[in-house]
Amino acid sequence: ITICDIIVIIIVMLKITECEIFLSLLVKFLDGEKPMWQRAGALEVLYKFCSQPLLLKYVHYYIRPRIKK
């Protein structure tokens, strides 16, 4: 188990509001002005997150009703 796996497990255990905040923070770490190690770490965590279809389905199911059209 890597640190990224642990972070993804923590995302699952968070409430959905915290999950949204955490994911948006990870996306902000991809900014070109951030240090390379931060961008690489954020990409690795997002990759691990996106490579788990059940986790994506879970997050999509709970976030979707909250999005206003």
C-alpha positions as semicolon CSV with decimal commas, in nm:
position;residue;x (nm);y (nm);z (nm)
1;I;0,000;0,000;0,000
2;T;0,133;0,340;-0,099
3;I;0,055;0,677;0,053
4;C;-0,173;0,744;-0,247
5;D;-0,377;0,434;-0,169
6;I;-0,421;0,555;0,187
7;I;-0,532;0,898;0,065
8;V;-0,790;0,741;-0,167
9;I;-0,923;0,530;0,123
10;I;-0,954;0,847;0,331
11;I;-1,150;1,013;0,050
12;V;-1,401;0,728;0,063
13;M;-1,445;0,763;0,437
14;L;-1,502;1,139;0,423
15;K;-1,844;1,293;0,408
16;I;-1,937;1,400;0,058
17;T;-1,884;1,773;0,128
18;E;-1,531;1,712;0,250
19;C;-1,477;1,483;-0,049
20;E;-1,574;1,764;-0,288
21;I;-1,340;2,006;-0,110
22;F;-1,055;1,754;-0,112
23;L;-1,095;1,677;-0,482
24;S;-1,109;2,047;-0,575
25;L;-0,794;2,105;-0,369
26;L;-0,619;1,825;-0,558
27;V;-0,716;1,988;-0,887
28;K;-0,575;2,321;-0,766
29;F;-0,243;2,144;-0,701
30;L;-0,220;2,086;-1,078
31;D;-0,166;2,459;-1,134
32;G;0,148;2,529;-1,337
33;E;0,285;2,757;-1,066
34;K;0,290;2,480;-0,804
35;P;0,613;2,285;-0,746
36;M;0,660;1,978;-0,965
37;W;0,644;1,739;-0,666
38;Q;0,301;1,876;-0,567
39;R;0,166;1,838;-0,919
40;A;0,306;1,485;-0,947
41;G;0,156;1,384;-0,612
42;A;-0,183;1,528;-0,703
43;L;-0,179;1,346;-1,036
44;E;-0,092;1,017;-0,869
45;V;-0,377;1,050;-0,618
46;L;-0,624;1,150;-0,891
47;Y;-0,508;0,856;-1,103
48;K;-0,563;0,612;-0,815
49;F;-0,901;0,772;-0,748
50;C;-1,012;0,753;-1,111
51;S;-0,888;0,396;-1,157
52;Q;-1,153;0,267;-0,917
53;P;-1,489;0,261;-1,100
54;L;-1,696;0,181;-0,791
55;L;-1,548;0,476;-0,606
56;L;-1,627;0,709;-0,898
57;K;-1,981;0,576;-0,913
58;Y;-2,023;0,631;-0,538
59;V;-1,898;0,990;-0,552
60;H;-2,099;1,069;-0,865
61;Y;-2,416;0,930;-0,707
62;Y;-2,385;1,147;-0,397
63;I;-2,256;1,465;-0,561
64;R;-2,495;1,470;-0,856
65;P;-2,818;1,554;-0,663
66;R;-2,644;1,854;-0,507
67;I;-2,549;2,013;-0,840
68;K;-2,801;2,275;-0,944
69;K;-2,903;2,289;-1,310
